[in-house]
Amino acid sequence: MAAAVRALLTAIADDSPSVAEIGARITVAIRAGRYQPGVSLAAGVIAADLQVPVDLVKLAFTDLTAAGVLEHSGPRTAVPATGEEEAERAQFLAARLRSQMAYGLYPPESTLPKGPEMARIFVTNDPVVRGALGILDKDGLIHRRPARPPLVLDAAGLLSPSPRSAPPVDELVQSRFSVLQIQTSVAAAYARWHKRPYVPAADAVREWQQLRAMARQLLKNRPVLPRAGRSPRAAAAARAREVESAPLPETTLLALWHTACLAASVGELL
């Protein structure tokens, strides 16, 4: 029966690439990093991306799952995650913490947030946090202490500030967002990170820019306080200023994660 359906769909779409050709294009895109490990693939989105019929993409998904190129669990079809993904995210988190130290959020002799708090701020899990702290400890930037938050060492004061990203485009800065709009965007960013969908680059940039504009709106009338005088709310605003001006990573997963971190900071400002 399945073979008959496949033959019928192929006959109907006789001007389209074959299922095998579509499967090959998806495989090439995975190897090229367009669809990355851990990313969920929706047939409709991939069909639009490749400009092919969605029914043929679904058949290609079936073939690629059988071949082990994709994995299927419940309603989710995804590029299988690799053992290196968590290590890559730990490297990215370590880089973000270096940037925040250079920015002045965590100067020498200050402390980083404790593990659970850091996991919340960076929308991640404890293993990724431990991996990032291990990298910073090895680099001589922090001192890890049992049952106490990591201490930032003098070497952190020698870090050069990272490049910052340009402000959002004028039309977004001029927009006035309601609390409901901001809450909806924050929730959507969390959902995208947890579901890991494939998001076209232009859409990822647009969603990130909108959240940046929302952050700038919420930060507009908040003074920049010295670290010694910061309340928890002022510290949240300082984090939001830093992540709002940090550039968007180029890879899909890290872009989703970075936007979710920005959403976490925006949510703290509400």
mmCIF file of C-alpha atoms in Angstrom:
data_model
loop_
_atom_site.group_PDB
_atom_site.id
_atom_site.type_symbol
_atom_site.label_atom_id
_atom_site.label_comp_id
_atom_site.label_asym_id
_atom_site.label_seq_id
_atom_site.Cartn_x
_atom_site.Cartn_y
_atom_site.Cartn_z
ATOM 1 C CA MET A 1 0.000 0.000 0.000
ATOM 2 C CA ALA A 2 2.787 2.423 0.958
ATOM 3 C CA ALA A 3 4.585 1.677 -2.299
ATOM 4 C CA ALA A 4 1.406 2.413 -4.265
ATOM 5 C CA VAL A 5 0.936 5.753 -2.485
ATOM 6 C CA ARG A 6 4.562 6.621 -3.149
ATOM 7 C CA ALA A 7 4.192 5.799 -6.834
ATOM 8 C CA LEU A 8 0.998 7.868 -7.083
ATOM 9 C CA LEU A 9 2.563 10.910 -5.423
ATOM 10 C CA THR A 10 5.618 10.654 -7.625
ATOM 11 C CA ALA A 11 3.450 10.428 -10.739
ATOM 12 C CA ILE A 12 1.403 13.468 -9.694
ATOM 13 C CA ALA A 13 4.568 15.467 -9.040
ATOM 14 C CA ASP A 14 6.288 14.382 -12.252
ATOM 15 C CA ASP A 15 7.864 17.835 -12.682
ATOM 16 C CA SER A 16 9.418 17.661 -9.231
ATOM 17 C CA PRO A 17 12.653 16.022 -8.066
ATOM 18 C CA SER A 18 12.378 12.387 -7.078
ATOM 19 C CA VAL A 19 12.088 11.343 -3.446
ATOM 20 C CA ALA A 20 15.677 10.085 -3.647
ATOM 21 C CA GLU A 21 16.856 13.440 -4.996
ATOM 22 C CA ILE A 22 15.051 15.323 -2.229
ATOM 23 C CA GLY A 23 16.548 12.968 0.346
ATOM 24 C CA ALA A 24 19.990 13.611 -1.132
ATOM 25 C CA ARG A 25 19.469 17.383 -0.937
ATOM 26 C CA ILE A 26 18.415 17.133 2.704
ATOM 27 C CA THR A 27 21.472 14.985 3.440
ATOM 28 C CA VAL A 28 23.768 17.502 1.754
ATOM 29 C CA ALA A 29 22.154 20.321 3.759
ATOM 30 C CA ILE A 30 22.756 18.391 6.989
ATOM 31 C CA ARG A 31 26.419 17.780 6.112
ATOM 32 C CA ALA A 32 26.838 21.444 5.183
ATOM 33 C CA GLY A 33 25.438 22.517 8.567
ATOM 34 C CA ARG A 34 22.213 24.069 7.236
ATOM 35 C CA TYR A 35 20.139 21.597 9.281
ATOM 36 C CA GLN A 36 22.144 20.988 12.422
ATOM 37 C CA PRO A 37 22.240 18.180 14.999
ATOM 38 C CA GLY A 38 19.350 18.444 17.433
ATOM 39 C CA VAL A 39 17.233 20.594 15.084
ATOM 40 C CA SER A 40 13.642 19.499 14.428
ATOM 41 C CA LEU A 41 12.601 19.388 10.797
ATOM 42 C CA ALA A 42 8.992 20.135 9.802
ATOM 43 C CA ALA A 43 8.067 18.782 6.367
ATOM 44 C CA GLY A 44 6.255 21.975 5.386
ATOM 45 C CA VAL A 45 9.166 24.212 6.359
ATOM 46 C CA ILE A 46 11.723 22.028 4.573
ATOM 47 C CA ALA A 47 9.491 21.833 1.490
ATOM 48 C CA ALA A 48 9.389 25.633 1.356
ATOM 49 C CA ASP A 49 13.126 25.827 1.943
ATOM 50 C CA LEU A 50 13.915 23.379 -0.869
ATOM 51 C CA GLN A 51 11.030 24.501 -3.125
ATOM 52 C CA VAL A 52 9.628 20.969 -3.477
ATOM 53 C CA PRO A 53 6.222 19.355 -2.715
ATOM 54 C CA VAL A 54 5.632 18.683 0.963
ATOM 55 C CA ASP A 55 4.297 15.142 0.343
ATOM 56 C CA LEU A 56 7.563 14.172 -1.306
ATOM 57 C CA VAL A 57 9.514 15.643 1.620
ATOM 58 C CA LYS A 58 7.510 13.423 3.983
ATOM 59 C CA LEU A 59 8.448 10.374 1.890
ATOM 60 C CA ALA A 60 12.089 11.487 1.931
ATOM 61 C CA PHE A 61 11.872 11.825 5.726
ATOM 62 C CA THR A 62 10.713 8.190 5.914
ATOM 63 C CA ASP A 63 13.638 7.005 3.797
ATOM 64 C CA LEU A 64 16.181 9.111 5.696
ATOM 65 C CA THR A 65 14.858 7.906 9.062
ATOM 66 C CA ALA A 66 15.215 4.295 7.926
ATOM 67 C CA ALA A 67 18.773 5.067 6.818
ATOM 68 C CA GLY A 68 19.626 6.691 10.172
ATOM 69 C CA VAL A 69 20.175 10.136 8.662
ATOM 70 C CA LEU A 70 17.172 11.462 10.609
ATOM 71 C CA GLU A 71 15.527 10.257 13.808
ATOM 72 C CA HIS A 72 11.822 10.113 14.577
ATOM 73 C CA SER A 73 10.303 10.280 18.055
ATOM 74 C CA GLY A 74 6.572 10.858 18.443
ATOM 75 C CA PRO A 75 5.649 13.827 16.249
ATOM 76 C CA ARG A 76 9.258 15.011 16.055
ATOM 77 C CA THR A 77 11.621 14.343 13.145
ATOM 78 C CA ALA A 78 15.083 15.694 13.792
ATOM 79 C CA VAL A 79 18.720 15.615 12.823
ATOM 80 C CA PRO A 80 20.280 13.237 15.380
ATOM 81 C CA ALA A 81 22.178 15.068 18.089
ATOM 82 C CA THR A 82 25.872 14.276 18.333
ATOM 83 C CA GLY A 83 27.908 13.700 21.454
ATOM 84 C CA GLU A 84 29.750 16.926 20.666
ATOM 85 C CA GLU A 85 26.675 19.170 20.905
ATOM 86 C CA GLU A 86 26.816 19.621 24.678
ATOM 87 C CA ALA A 87 30.561 20.333 24.533
ATOM 88 C CA GLU A 88 29.975 22.940 21.812
ATOM 89 C CA ARG A 89 27.330 24.637 23.926
ATOM 90 C CA ALA A 90 29.691 24.655 26.910
ATOM 91 C CA GLN A 91 32.291 26.367 24.714
ATOM 92 C CA PHE A 92 29.710 28.946 23.630
ATOM 93 C CA LEU A 93 28.600 29.590 27.215
ATOM 94 C CA ALA A 94 32.229 30.033 28.277
ATOM 95 C CA ALA A 95 32.678 32.559 25.452
ATOM 96 C CA ARG A 96 29.554 34.434 26.556
ATOM 97 C CA LEU A 97 30.814 34.581 30.149
ATOM 98 C CA ARG A 98 34.194 35.887 28.954
ATOM 99 C CA SER A 99 32.327 38.577 27.029
ATOM 100 C CA GLN A 100 30.322 39.498 30.118
ATOM 101 C CA MET A 101 33.470 39.713 32.220
ATOM 102 C CA ALA A 102 35.073 42.031 29.657
ATOM 103 C CA TYR A 103 31.834 44.059 29.534
ATOM 104 C CA GLY A 104 32.088 44.642 33.292
ATOM 105 C CA LEU A 105 29.243 42.467 34.495
ATOM 106 C CA TYR A 106 31.649 40.245 36.415
ATOM 107 C CA PRO A 107 34.854 42.168 37.241
ATOM 108 C CA PRO A 108 37.754 40.650 39.202
ATOM 109 C CA GLU A 109 36.903 39.694 42.812
ATOM 110 C CA SER A 110 33.197 39.463 42.004
ATOM 111 C CA THR A 111 31.366 36.146 41.796
ATOM 112 C CA LEU A 112 29.471 34.429 39.024
ATOM 113 C CA PRO A 113 25.921 33.248 39.675
ATOM 114 C CA LYS A 114 25.607 29.833 41.279
ATOM 115 C CA GLY A 115 25.063 26.862 38.967
ATOM 116 C CA PRO A 116 21.236 26.668 39.155
ATOM 117 C CA GLU A 117 20.894 30.449 38.750
ATOM 118 C CA MET A 118 23.288 30.428 35.802
ATOM 119 C CA ALA A 119 21.323 27.580 34.209
ATOM 120 C CA ARG A 120 18.184 29.732 34.509
ATOM 121 C CA ILE A 121 19.821 32.886 33.139
ATOM 122 C CA PHE A 122 21.311 31.026 30.180
ATOM 123 C CA VAL A 123 18.306 28.711 29.617
ATOM 124 C CA THR A 124 20.455 25.587 29.802
ATOM 125 C CA ASN A 125 21.194 22.604 32.012
ATOM 126 C CA ASP A 126 23.739 21.911 34.735
ATOM 127 C CA PRO A 127 26.129 19.793 32.593
ATOM 128 C CA VAL A 128 26.571 22.668 30.120
ATOM 129 C CA VAL A 129 27.158 25.103 32.995
ATOM 130 C CA ARG A 130 29.708 22.775 34.604
ATOM 131 C CA GLY A 131 31.482 22.380 31.264
ATOM 132 C CA ALA A 132 31.679 26.141 30.753
ATOM 133 C CA LEU A 133 32.964 26.732 34.297
ATOM 134 C CA GLY A 134 35.569 24.031 33.773
ATOM 135 C CA ILE A 135 36.833 25.860 30.675
ATOM 136 C CA LEU A 136 37.022 29.197 32.496
ATOM 137 C CA ASP A 137 38.749 27.580 35.477
ATOM 138 C CA LYS A 138 41.342 25.974 33.195
ATOM 139 C CA ASP A 139 41.903 29.347 31.504
ATOM 140 C CA GLY A 140 42.648 30.947 34.881
ATOM 141 C CA LEU A 141 39.663 33.312 34.763
ATOM 142 C CA ILE A 142 37.716 31.924 37.732
ATOM 143 C CA HIS A 143 38.306 29.881 40.868
ATOM 144 C CA ARG A 144 35.703 27.219 41.555
ATOM 145 C CA ARG A 145 34.890 26.751 45.245
ATOM 146 C CA PRO A 146 32.885 23.935 46.869
ATOM 147 C CA ALA A 147 29.363 25.063 47.853
ATOM 148 C CA ARG A 148 30.188 28.666 46.937
ATOM 149 C CA PRO A 149 29.782 30.665 43.706
ATOM 150 C CA PRO A 150 32.834 30.824 41.398
ATOM 151 C CA LEU A 151 35.199 33.712 42.130
ATOM 152 C CA VAL A 152 36.326 35.878 39.185
ATOM 153 C CA LEU A 153 40.122 36.243 39.166
ATOM 154 C CA ASP A 154 42.343 39.206 38.246
ATOM 155 C CA ALA A 155 43.064 37.732 34.803
ATOM 156 C CA ALA A 156 39.464 38.540 33.813
ATOM 157 C CA GLY A 157 40.345 42.234 34.023
ATOM 158 C CA LEU A 158 42.735 41.792 31.094
ATOM 159 C CA LEU A 159 40.073 40.513 28.701
ATOM 160 C CA SER A 160 39.424 42.679 25.659
ATOM 161 C CA PRO A 161 35.791 43.693 25.084
ATOM 162 C CA SER A 162 34.056 41.637 22.408
ATOM 163 C CA PRO A 163 32.577 43.317 19.312
ATOM 164 C CA ARG A 164 29.046 44.551 19.919
ATOM 165 C CA SER A 165 26.167 44.388 17.483
ATOM 166 C CA ALA A 166 24.586 47.446 15.879
ATOM 167 C CA PRO A 167 21.239 48.664 17.271
ATOM 168 C CA PRO A 168 18.050 47.217 15.798
ATOM 169 C CA VAL A 169 16.675 48.766 12.630
ATOM 170 C CA ASP A 170 14.898 52.100 13.057
ATOM 171 C CA GLU A 171 11.367 50.872 12.484
ATOM 172 C CA LEU A 172 11.656 48.348 15.329
ATOM 173 C CA VAL A 173 13.229 50.859 17.706
ATOM 174 C CA GLN A 174 10.386 53.271 16.983
ATOM 175 C CA SER A 175 7.759 50.613 17.658
ATOM 176 C CA ARG A 176 5.985 50.638 20.989
ATOM 177 C CA PHE A 177 5.398 47.117 22.226
ATOM 178 C CA SER A 178 2.706 46.207 24.714
ATOM 179 C CA VAL A 179 3.421 43.979 27.704
ATOM 180 C CA LEU A 180 1.367 41.232 26.036
ATOM 181 C CA GLN A 181 3.436 41.476 22.843
ATOM 182 C CA ILE A 182 6.647 41.234 24.834
ATOM 183 C CA GLN A 183 5.381 38.283 26.875
ATOM 184 C CA THR A 184 4.300 36.511 23.677
ATOM 185 C CA SER A 185 7.704 37.029 22.047
ATOM 186 C CA VAL A 186 9.508 35.821 25.174
ATOM 187 C CA ALA A 187 7.367 32.665 25.314
ATOM 188 C CA ALA A 188 7.900 32.027 21.584
ATOM 189 C CA ALA A 189 11.683 32.290 21.953
ATOM 190 C CA TYR A 190 11.634 29.781 24.822
ATOM 191 C CA ALA A 191 9.441 27.414 22.789
ATOM 192 C CA ARG A 192 11.703 27.592 19.740
ATOM 193 C CA TRP A 193 14.755 26.771 21.819
ATOM 194 C CA HIS A 194 13.113 23.813 23.574
ATOM 195 C CA LYS A 195 11.597 22.414 20.342
ATOM 196 C CA ARG A 196 14.705 23.186 18.235
ATOM 197 C CA PRO A 197 12.906 23.799 14.905
ATOM 198 C CA TYR A 198 14.724 24.671 11.717
ATOM 199 C CA VAL A 199 14.395 28.448 11.350
ATOM 200 C CA PRO A 200 15.518 30.197 8.132
ATOM 201 C CA ALA A 201 18.335 32.639 8.797
ATOM 202 C CA ALA A 202 16.263 35.703 7.877
ATOM 203 C CA ASP A 203 13.494 34.669 10.305
ATOM 204 C CA ALA A 204 16.005 34.045 13.103
ATOM 205 C CA VAL A 205 17.515 37.503 12.632
ATOM 206 C CA ARG A 206 14.095 39.173 12.517
ATOM 207 C CA GLU A 207 12.929 37.469 15.737
ATOM 208 C CA TRP A 208 16.190 38.375 17.489
ATOM 209 C CA GLN A 209 15.987 41.992 16.312
ATOM 210 C CA GLN A 210 12.444 42.303 17.591
ATOM 211 C CA LEU A 211 13.428 41.034 21.031
ATOM 212 C CA ARG A 212 16.360 43.457 21.022
ATOM 213 C CA ALA A 213 14.000 46.321 20.271
ATOM 214 C CA MET A 214 11.789 45.187 23.142
ATOM 215 C CA ALA A 215 14.801 45.081 25.472
ATOM 216 C CA ARG A 216 15.825 48.597 24.448
ATOM 217 C CA GLN A 217 12.289 49.848 25.074
ATOM 218 C CA LEU A 218 12.277 48.367 28.588
ATOM 219 C CA LEU A 219 15.800 49.646 29.330
ATOM 220 C CA LYS A 220 15.255 53.149 27.964
ATOM 221 C CA ASN A 221 14.658 54.931 31.266
ATOM 222 C CA ARG A 222 16.695 52.680 33.540
ATOM 223 C CA PRO A 223 19.930 54.205 34.876
ATOM 224 C CA VAL A 224 23.227 52.333 34.593
ATOM 225 C CA LEU A 225 24.278 51.785 38.197
ATOM 226 C CA PRO A 226 27.773 50.903 39.461
ATOM 227 C CA ARG A 227 28.064 47.242 40.317
ATOM 228 C CA ALA A 228 28.302 47.922 44.053
ATOM 229 C CA GLY A 229 24.934 49.665 43.993
ATOM 230 C CA ARG A 230 23.003 47.150 41.949
ATOM 231 C CA SER A 231 19.863 45.553 43.287
ATOM 232 C CA PRO A 232 18.797 42.203 41.777
ATOM 233 C CA ARG A 233 16.558 44.138 39.363
ATOM 234 C CA ALA A 234 19.396 46.477 38.370
ATOM 235 C CA ALA A 235 21.671 43.451 37.868
ATOM 236 C CA ALA A 236 19.035 41.956 35.564
ATOM 237 C CA ALA A 237 18.981 45.203 33.578
ATOM 238 C CA ALA A 238 22.776 45.117 33.273
ATOM 239 C CA ARG A 239 22.629 41.559 31.923
ATOM 240 C CA ALA A 240 19.929 42.601 29.464
ATOM 241 C CA ARG A 241 22.078 45.487 28.186
ATOM 242 C CA GLU A 242 24.986 43.130 27.588
ATOM 243 C CA VAL A 243 23.071 40.345 25.836
ATOM 244 C CA GLU A 244 21.037 42.863 23.788
ATOM 245 C CA SER A 245 24.220 44.217 22.219
ATOM 246 C CA ALA A 246 25.942 40.847 21.734
ATOM 247 C CA PRO A 247 25.984 39.587 18.119
ATOM 248 C CA LEU A 248 23.749 36.742 16.968
ATOM 249 C CA PRO A 249 25.673 33.480 16.373
ATOM 250 C CA GLU A 250 25.678 32.169 12.815
ATOM 251 C CA THR A 251 24.589 28.579 13.503
ATOM 252 C CA THR A 252 20.908 27.690 13.904
ATOM 253 C CA LEU A 253 21.110 26.054 17.324
ATOM 254 C CA LEU A 254 23.291 28.718 18.878
ATOM 255 C CA ALA A 255 21.108 31.460 17.381
ATOM 256 C CA LEU A 256 18.015 29.858 18.946
ATOM 257 C CA TRP A 257 19.834 29.546 22.264
ATOM 258 C CA HIS A 258 21.175 33.100 22.183
ATOM 259 C CA THR A 259 17.703 34.467 21.415
ATOM 260 C CA ALA A 260 16.262 32.408 24.291
ATOM 261 C CA CYS A 261 18.899 33.933 26.610
ATOM 262 C CA LEU A 262 17.878 37.390 25.414
ATOM 263 C CA ALA A 263 14.252 36.429 26.060
ATOM 264 C CA ALA A 264 15.171 35.380 29.607
ATOM 265 C CA SER A 265 16.734 38.808 30.212
ATOM 266 C CA VAL A 266 13.762 40.608 28.684
ATOM 267 C CA GLY A 267 11.400 38.568 30.841
ATOM 268 C CA GLU A 268 13.272 39.691 33.970
ATOM 269 C CA LEU A 269 12.600 43.329 33.044
ATOM 270 C CA LEU A 270 8.808 42.984 32.976
#
